[in-house]
Amino acid sequence: MVEPRPPCPKAKVAVFISGTGTNMAALLYASRLSDAPFEIVLVASNKQEAAGLALARLEGIETFSHAHQGHSREDHDAAMEAAAKQAGAQFILLAGYMRILSEDFVRRWEGRILNIHPSLLPKYKGLDTFARAIEAGESYAGTSAHLVTQELDAGEVLAQVRVAIAPGDTPETLAARVKLAEHQLYPRAVADYVSRGSDPKHLLARLRELALALPETYERESHGSPGFRVGTEKTGKFFAHFHDGHHGSDRVAVLVKTGSMDELLHLVETQPESYLKPAYYGASGWIGVVLDRPDLDWDHVEDWLAQSWQRCAPARLTKLHDVAEMF
Ligand code: GAR
């Protein structure tokens, strides 16, 4: 019988604010629900007097503030980042943080930094979103939770909520209703996003994309789990197996072929968080590369898949591959 999966550790998030911090408060109280998959380890601001800092302190959350005046964008971001790292943050959530971030900072946190923006993106990026939506005669305003990328308010939209514009709405009356929607949307979007890393469905989808991008590969089930083969349908060989809590471990992993038993045993012994020895496959050199970990590096998984493909593919393919590698 497969044991139930133990609860995953909560993702640690830092929230950056510049003002009232009502979105931060919504995140904070949502994080205190018993099934919340994230916890706030730091609330940081570029404004010492930001009201949200006082609330965070009252609720026992660590705070940090660093005025941006007199500092270059890079230096200011570096100070905020250092505080987030020091607190152990794995994700950064912008919640009314009214600063453009430096390119390097965004690059370093790519995929791990989210924002809430008061419009239905891609409409009305930037400032004064309510006045612009009212002026344009829109029937709806709204709010978007999105990933942060180099381009302002242009990263992948994770979730949105529409808010009807009433006749006679001013930017202020509309903003107040949009905030109510934001307080529902942002905690939910964050919970869903940080859970992706432990969601077997999401992990399998990503793995499938990488495995099937290798030459002459296809998917076939093996012992009830998805597997990936290289070669023809008739003579192909498995080079990767998806492993979801079966085979004597409760982790989600991809099984790939190592070069030797020594390599396998060494990796499992020295990096038990990253590798496992599968119960039924281990003797033949298959190692489990653990996928459900917050700091998973997909480039690393891609390298393992390529190596395993190389070890399992028929000579006619690996020869071609070796030649291609020479150029
Ligand atoms: C929120 O409405 C948020 O969407 C907006 O600032 C407000 C902050 O309120 N953010 C932006 O405009 C970012 N471009 P809060 O401090 O009460 O959470």
Tab-separated table of C-alpha atoms and ligand atoms in Angstrom:
chain	number	residue	atom	x	y	z
A	1	MET	CA	0.000	0.000	0.000
A	2	VAL	CA	1.268	3.500	-0.830
A	3	GLU	CA	1.508	5.674	2.283
A	4	PRO	CA	-0.259	9.080	2.082
A	5	ARG	CA	2.144	11.824	1.045
A	6	PRO	CA	3.334	13.863	4.087
A	7	PRO	CA	2.388	17.569	4.011
A	8	CYS	CA	4.845	19.586	1.922
A	9	PRO	CA	6.883	22.239	3.707
A	10	LYS	CA	5.332	25.677	3.181
A	11	ALA	CA	6.939	27.931	0.575
A	12	LYS	CA	8.658	30.894	2.205
A	13	VAL	CA	7.701	34.259	0.705
A	14	ALA	CA	8.828	37.857	1.187
A	15	VAL	CA	6.266	40.585	0.464
A	16	PHE	CA	7.438	43.967	-0.855
A	17	ILE	CA	5.132	46.949	-0.225
A	18	SER	CA	5.227	50.730	-0.555
A	19	GLY	CA	1.979	51.792	1.098
A	20	THR	CA	-1.074	50.693	3.005
A	21	GLY	CA	-0.335	47.029	2.477
A	22	THR	CA	-3.916	45.754	2.360
A	23	ASN	CA	-2.890	43.117	-0.187
A	24	MET	CA	-0.042	42.115	2.112
A	25	ALA	CA	-2.609	41.806	4.951
A	26	ALA	CA	-4.826	39.608	2.752
A	27	LEU	CA	-1.804	37.408	1.994
A	28	LEU	CA	-0.828	37.305	5.647
A	29	TYR	CA	-4.218	36.166	6.930
A	30	ALA	CA	-4.587	33.697	4.061
A	31	SER	CA	-1.188	32.273	4.977
A	32	ARG	CA	-2.554	31.523	8.431
A	33	LEU	CA	-5.295	29.227	7.184
A	34	SER	CA	-4.407	25.674	8.129
A	35	ASP	CA	-3.995	24.440	4.538
A	36	ALA	CA	-2.046	27.451	3.202
A	37	PRO	CA	0.947	26.325	1.139
A	38	PHE	CA	2.983	29.479	1.860
A	39	GLU	CA	4.185	31.494	4.833
A	40	ILE	CA	5.396	35.084	4.974
A	41	VAL	CA	8.941	35.312	6.302
A	42	LEU	CA	9.485	39.030	5.657
A	43	VAL	CA	7.587	42.209	4.789
A	44	ALA	CA	9.947	44.767	3.256
A	45	SER	CA	9.409	48.299	2.027
A	46	ASN	CA	11.172	51.197	0.358
A	47	LYS	CA	9.236	53.467	2.755
A	48	GLN	CA	9.943	53.365	6.464
A	49	GLU	CA	6.515	54.815	7.275
A	50	ALA	CA	4.542	52.318	5.145
A	51	ALA	CA	1.457	51.431	7.198
A	52	GLY	CA	1.760	47.779	6.198
A	53	LEU	CA	5.063	47.464	8.087
A	54	ALA	CA	3.385	48.307	11.384
A	55	LEU	CA	0.680	45.719	10.773
A	56	ALA	CA	3.243	43.067	9.891
A	57	ARG	CA	5.189	43.802	13.078
A	58	LEU	CA	1.988	43.629	15.133
A	59	GLU	CA	1.372	40.179	13.648
A	60	GLY	CA	4.878	39.041	14.550
A	61	ILE	CA	6.318	39.085	11.034
A	62	GLU	CA	9.889	40.246	10.487
A	63	THR	CA	10.094	43.590	8.659
A	64	PHE	CA	12.757	45.521	6.795
A	65	SER	CA	12.790	48.990	5.269
A	66	HIS	CA	15.322	50.745	3.135
A	67	ALA	CA	14.596	54.187	1.669
A	68	HIS	CA	15.371	54.338	-2.035
A	69	GLN	CA	16.331	58.026	-2.090
A	70	GLY	CA	20.056	58.553	-2.588
A	71	HIS	CA	20.701	54.997	-3.818
A	72	SER	CA	21.051	53.639	-7.312
A	73	ARG	CA	18.251	51.298	-8.390
A	74	GLU	CA	20.719	48.379	-8.319
A	75	ASP	CA	21.979	49.164	-4.808
A	76	HIS	CA	18.492	49.602	-3.433
A	77	ASP	CA	17.325	46.328	-4.997
A	78	ALA	CA	20.423	44.564	-3.658
A	79	ALA	CA	19.590	45.678	-0.102
A	80	MET	CA	15.977	44.479	-0.432
A	81	GLU	CA	17.144	41.199	-1.962
A	82	ALA	CA	19.715	40.598	0.778
A	83	ALA	CA	16.985	41.005	3.410
A	84	ALA	CA	14.689	38.598	1.540
A	85	LYS	CA	17.437	35.990	1.252
A	86	GLN	CA	18.472	36.415	4.851
A	87	ALA	CA	14.882	35.651	5.851
A	88	GLY	CA	14.994	32.507	3.708
A	89	ALA	CA	12.502	33.691	1.060
A	90	GLN	CA	12.024	31.397	-1.937
A	91	PHE	CA	9.527	33.739	-3.640
A	92	ILE	CA	9.028	37.514	-3.701
A	93	LEU	CA	5.507	38.930	-3.891
A	94	LEU	CA	5.095	42.548	-4.936
A	95	ALA	CA	1.985	44.020	-3.311
A	96	GLY	CA	1.673	47.703	-4.155
A	97	TYR	CA	5.470	47.981	-4.439
A	98	MET	CA	5.756	51.130	-6.509
A	99	ARG	CA	9.324	50.754	-7.762
A	100	ILE	CA	10.600	49.568	-11.119
A	101	LEU	CA	13.064	46.754	-10.435
A	102	SER	CA	16.536	46.525	-11.966
A	103	GLU	CA	17.090	44.044	-14.788
A	104	ASP	CA	19.564	41.862	-12.904
A	105	PHE	CA	17.329	41.578	-9.885
A	106	VAL	CA	14.381	40.455	-12.016
A	107	ARG	CA	16.604	37.991	-13.900
A	108	ARG	CA	17.847	36.432	-10.653
A	109	TRP	CA	14.280	35.908	-9.393
A	110	GLU	CA	12.677	34.997	-12.688
A	111	GLY	CA	9.807	32.565	-12.148
A	112	ARG	CA	9.868	33.330	-8.419
A	113	ILE	CA	8.559	36.901	-8.366
A	114	LEU	CA	4.876	37.803	-8.665
A	115	ASN	CA	2.882	41.045	-8.758
A	116	ILE	CA	-0.716	42.170	-8.390
A	117	HIS	CA	-1.774	44.847	-10.871
A	118	PRO	CA	-5.081	46.756	-10.838
A	119	SER	CA	-6.267	46.140	-14.411
A	120	LEU	CA	-7.227	43.304	-16.728
A	121	LEU	CA	-3.790	42.892	-18.310
A	122	PRO	CA	-2.695	43.302	-21.051
A	123	LYS	CA	-4.963	46.359	-20.842
A	124	TYR	CA	-3.821	49.396	-18.860
A	125	LYS	CA	-0.268	48.598	-17.854
A	126	GLY	CA	1.486	51.164	-15.650
A	127	LEU	CA	-0.208	53.850	-13.558
A	128	ASP	CA	-3.673	55.480	-13.330
A	129	THR	CA	-5.407	52.332	-14.475
A	130	PHE	CA	-8.833	53.243	-13.026
A	131	ALA	CA	-9.033	56.740	-14.530
A	132	ARG	CA	-7.952	55.350	-17.909
A	133	ALA	CA	-10.510	52.523	-17.836
A	134	ILE	CA	-13.349	54.910	-16.846
A	135	GLU	CA	-12.264	57.445	-19.460
A	136	ALA	CA	-12.235	54.782	-22.161
A	137	GLY	CA	-15.862	53.897	-21.315
A	138	GLU	CA	-15.020	50.326	-20.304
A	139	SER	CA	-17.776	48.240	-18.691
A	140	TYR	CA	-15.222	46.342	-16.620
A	141	ALA	CA	-12.044	47.058	-14.735
A	142	GLY	CA	-10.327	44.320	-12.759
A	143	THR	CA	-7.126	42.951	-11.388
A	144	SER	CA	-4.407	40.536	-12.521
A	145	ALA	CA	-1.882	38.414	-10.637
A	146	HIS	CA	1.109	37.911	-12.892
A	147	LEU	CA	4.740	36.855	-13.069
A	148	VAL	CA	7.251	39.691	-13.146
A	149	THR	CA	9.559	39.942	-16.152
A	150	GLN	CA	11.862	42.641	-17.522
A	151	GLU	CA	9.019	44.345	-19.355
A	152	LEU	CA	6.623	46.281	-17.086
A	153	ASP	CA	3.370	44.390	-16.291
A	154	ALA	CA	3.967	41.990	-19.203
A	155	GLY	CA	4.776	38.634	-17.542
A	156	GLU	CA	2.496	35.592	-17.716
A	157	VAL	CA	-0.943	36.321	-16.223
A	158	LEU	CA	-1.701	33.690	-13.585
A	159	ALA	CA	-5.267	34.729	-12.714
A	160	GLN	CA	-7.684	37.649	-13.127
A	161	VAL	CA	-10.954	38.915	-11.643
A	162	ARG	CA	-13.315	41.317	-13.446
A	163	VAL	CA	-14.925	44.188	-11.556
A	164	ALA	CA	-17.927	45.985	-13.103
A	165	ILE	CA	-17.621	49.745	-13.520
A	166	ALA	CA	-20.711	51.532	-12.144
A	167	PRO	CA	-22.161	54.689	-13.720
A	168	GLY	CA	-20.704	57.594	-11.761
A	169	ASP	CA	-17.677	55.602	-10.543
A	170	THR	CA	-14.636	57.741	-9.775
A	171	PRO	CA	-11.126	56.290	-9.790
A	172	GLU	CA	-11.360	56.169	-5.976
A	173	THR	CA	-14.705	54.349	-5.729
A	174	LEU	CA	-13.618	51.892	-8.396
A	175	ALA	CA	-10.204	51.351	-6.735
A	176	ALA	CA	-11.909	50.427	-3.472
A	177	ARG	CA	-13.952	47.656	-5.158
A	178	VAL	CA	-10.975	46.410	-7.165
A	179	LYS	CA	-9.057	46.047	-3.902
A	180	LEU	CA	-11.771	43.753	-2.533
A	181	ALA	CA	-11.291	41.605	-5.623
A	182	GLU	CA	-7.508	41.715	-5.234
A	183	HIS	CA	-7.741	40.472	-1.673
A	184	GLN	CA	-9.540	37.365	-2.947
A	185	LEU	CA	-7.405	36.873	-6.022
A	186	TYR	CA	-3.814	37.340	-4.901
A	187	PRO	CA	-3.685	34.806	-2.021
A	188	ARG	CA	-5.357	32.180	-4.245
A	189	ALA	CA	-3.041	32.842	-7.188
A	190	VAL	CA	0.019	32.680	-4.928
A	191	ALA	CA	-1.175	29.439	-3.292
A	192	ASP	CA	-1.713	27.825	-6.702
A	193	TYR	CA	1.603	29.048	-8.057
A	194	VAL	CA	3.824	27.950	-5.170
A	195	SER	CA	2.071	24.554	-5.136
A	196	ARG	CA	2.999	23.891	-8.759
A	197	GLY	CA	6.409	22.644	-7.653
A	198	SER	CA	4.889	19.771	-5.692
A	199	ASP	CA	1.951	19.062	-7.994
A	200	PRO	CA	2.701	15.787	-9.837
A	201	LYS	CA	0.482	16.840	-12.780
A	202	HIS	CA	2.426	20.033	-13.329
A	203	LEU	CA	5.776	18.275	-12.876
A	204	LEU	CA	4.835	15.543	-15.353
A	205	ALA	CA	3.705	18.109	-17.949
A	206	ARG	CA	7.044	19.901	-17.733
A	207	LEU	CA	9.009	16.643	-17.806
A	208	ARG	CA	7.037	15.421	-20.820
A	209	GLU	CA	7.902	18.599	-22.734
A	210	LEU	CA	11.634	18.114	-22.082
A	211	ALA	CA	11.710	14.350	-22.702
A	212	LEU	CA	9.765	14.511	-25.954
A	213	ALA	CA	11.964	17.356	-27.245
A	214	LEU	CA	14.833	14.808	-27.576
A	215	PRO	CA	15.165	13.083	-30.968
A	216	GLU	CA	12.954	10.066	-31.809
A	217	THR	CA	11.224	9.815	-28.479
A	218	TYR	CA	7.701	8.825	-27.528
A	219	GLU	CA	5.696	8.150	-24.417
A	220	ARG	CA	4.617	4.719	-23.214
A	221	GLU	CA	3.232	3.561	-19.891
A	222	SER	CA	5.330	1.165	-17.839
A	223	HIS	CA	4.014	-0.497	-14.647
A	224	GLY	CA	1.201	2.067	-14.524
A	225	SER	CA	3.473	5.134	-14.768
A	226	PRO	CA	4.306	7.338	-17.745
A	227	GLY	CA	7.634	6.463	-19.342
A	228	PHE	CA	9.656	7.853	-22.253
A	229	ARG	CA	11.371	5.732	-24.889
A	230	VAL	CA	13.866	6.390	-27.638
A	231	GLY	CA	14.012	4.513	-30.949
A	232	THR	CA	11.224	2.969	-32.965
A	233	GLU	CA	7.847	1.953	-31.503
A	234	LYS	CA	8.923	-1.716	-31.763
A	235	THR	CA	12.502	-1.678	-30.595
A	236	GLY	CA	12.643	1.542	-28.547
A	237	LYS	CA	14.158	1.566	-25.056
A	238	PHE	CA	13.034	3.481	-21.974
A	239	PHE	CA	15.343	6.348	-21.043
A	240	ALA	CA	13.108	7.975	-18.390
A	241	HIS	CA	10.305	6.887	-16.069
A	242	PHE	CA	8.024	9.249	-14.164
A	243	HIS	CA	7.818	8.225	-10.521
A	244	ASP	CA	4.994	9.524	-8.351
A	245	GLY	CA	5.165	8.111	-4.876
A	246	HIS	CA	5.370	4.474	-5.984
A	247	HIS	CA	8.393	2.235	-5.757
A	248	GLY	CA	9.033	2.758	-2.057
A	249	SER	CA	9.373	6.555	-1.855
A	250	ASP	CA	6.814	9.311	-1.383
A	251	ARG	CA	8.695	11.807	-3.565
A	252	VAL	CA	7.979	12.762	-7.165
A	253	ALA	CA	11.015	11.975	-9.307
A	254	VAL	CA	12.176	11.081	-12.782
A	255	LEU	CA	14.159	7.870	-13.062
A	256	VAL	CA	17.107	8.149	-15.431
A	257	LYS	CA	20.040	5.917	-16.229
A	258	THR	CA	23.370	6.643	-14.495
A	259	GLY	CA	26.784	5.659	-15.851
A	260	SER	CA	27.532	3.202	-13.038
A	261	MET	CA	26.328	1.839	-9.714
A	262	ASP	CA	29.150	3.780	-8.009
A	263	GLU	CA	27.874	7.066	-9.419
A	264	LEU	CA	24.322	6.203	-8.312
A	265	LEU	CA	25.290	5.263	-4.757
A	266	HIS	CA	27.547	8.280	-4.377
A	267	LEU	CA	24.829	10.733	-5.465
A	268	VAL	CA	22.132	9.168	-3.281
A	269	GLU	CA	24.436	9.167	-0.272
A	270	THR	CA	25.834	12.680	-0.654
A	271	GLN	CA	22.681	14.494	-1.913
A	272	PRO	CA	19.683	12.694	-0.390
A	273	GLU	CA	17.444	15.749	-0.962
A	274	SER	CA	18.077	15.599	-4.712
A	275	TYR	CA	18.415	11.898	-5.513
A	276	LEU	CA	16.807	8.636	-4.493
A	277	LYS	CA	17.454	4.966	-5.180
A	278	PRO	CA	14.226	3.468	-6.553
A	279	ALA	CA	13.255	0.141	-4.975
A	280	TYR	CA	12.777	-1.885	-8.171
A	281	TYR	CA	15.077	-0.170	-10.627
A	282	GLY	CA	18.087	0.805	-8.518
A	283	ALA	CA	20.025	-2.402	-9.128
A	284	SER	CA	20.200	-1.694	-12.853
A	285	GLY	CA	21.621	1.803	-12.489
A	286	TRP	CA	18.413	3.870	-12.541
A	287	ILE	CA	18.486	6.841	-10.201
A	288	GLY	CA	15.557	9.036	-9.150
A	289	VAL	CA	16.134	12.759	-9.687
A	290	VAL	CA	13.741	14.364	-7.183
A	291	LEU	CA	11.365	16.855	-8.816
A	292	ASP	CA	9.171	18.064	-5.940
A	293	ARG	CA	11.655	20.425	-4.312
A	294	PRO	CA	11.364	24.221	-4.113
A	295	ASP	CA	14.843	24.863	-5.542
A	296	LEU	CA	14.546	22.443	-8.470
A	297	ASP	CA	16.675	23.476	-11.454
A	298	TRP	CA	14.977	22.308	-14.675
A	299	ASP	CA	18.204	22.782	-16.667
A	300	HIS	CA	19.691	20.093	-14.443
A	301	VAL	CA	16.753	17.757	-15.192
A	302	GLU	CA	17.198	18.472	-18.899
A	303	ASP	CA	20.897	17.476	-18.638
A	304	TRP	CA	20.000	14.215	-16.918
A	305	LEU	CA	17.404	13.386	-19.566
A	306	ALA	CA	19.942	14.056	-22.338
A	307	GLN	CA	22.549	11.835	-20.661
A	308	SER	CA	20.067	9.040	-20.123
A	309	TRP	CA	18.846	9.367	-23.724
A	310	GLN	CA	22.480	9.087	-24.867
A	311	ARG	CA	22.971	5.907	-22.814
A	312	CYS	CA	19.800	4.223	-24.076
A	313	ALA	CA	19.492	5.394	-27.693
A	314	PRO	CA	20.489	3.068	-30.557
A	315	ALA	CA	23.949	3.640	-32.022
A	316	ARG	CA	22.602	5.121	-35.261
A	317	LEU	CA	21.100	8.009	-33.226
A	318	THR	CA	23.907	8.555	-30.737
A	319	LYS	CA	26.436	8.676	-33.584
A	320	LEU	CA	24.446	11.425	-35.270
A	321	HIS	CA	24.169	13.157	-31.921
A	322	ASP	CA	27.955	12.909	-31.306
A	323	VAL	CA	28.611	14.442	-34.713
A	324	ALA	CA	26.173	17.281	-34.017
A	325	GLU	CA	27.897	17.925	-30.660
A	326	MET	CA	31.207	18.482	-32.477
A	327	PHE	CA	29.865	21.633	-34.147
B	1	GAR	C1	-3.111	47.658	-5.238
B	1	GAR	O1	-4.344	48.021	-5.785
B	1	GAR	C2	-2.200	47.113	-6.312
B	1	GAR	O2	-2.882	46.460	-7.336
B	1	GAR	C3	-1.560	48.370	-6.833
B	1	GAR	O3	-1.328	49.153	-5.695
B	1	GAR	C4	-2.341	48.888	-4.748
B	1	GAR	C5	-1.686	48.659	-3.406
B	1	GAR	O4	-2.618	48.632	-2.385
B	1	GAR	N1	-0.344	48.075	-7.534
B	1	GAR	C6	0.078	48.715	-8.608
B	1	GAR	O5	-0.522	49.653	-9.098
B	1	GAR	C7	1.365	48.171	-9.210
B	1	GAR	N2	1.554	48.648	-10.524
B	1	GAR	P1	-2.266	48.022	-0.972
B	1	GAR	O6	-0.989	48.704	-0.481
B	1	GAR	O7	-3.439	48.374	-0.124
B	1	GAR	O8	-2.074	46.560	-1.116
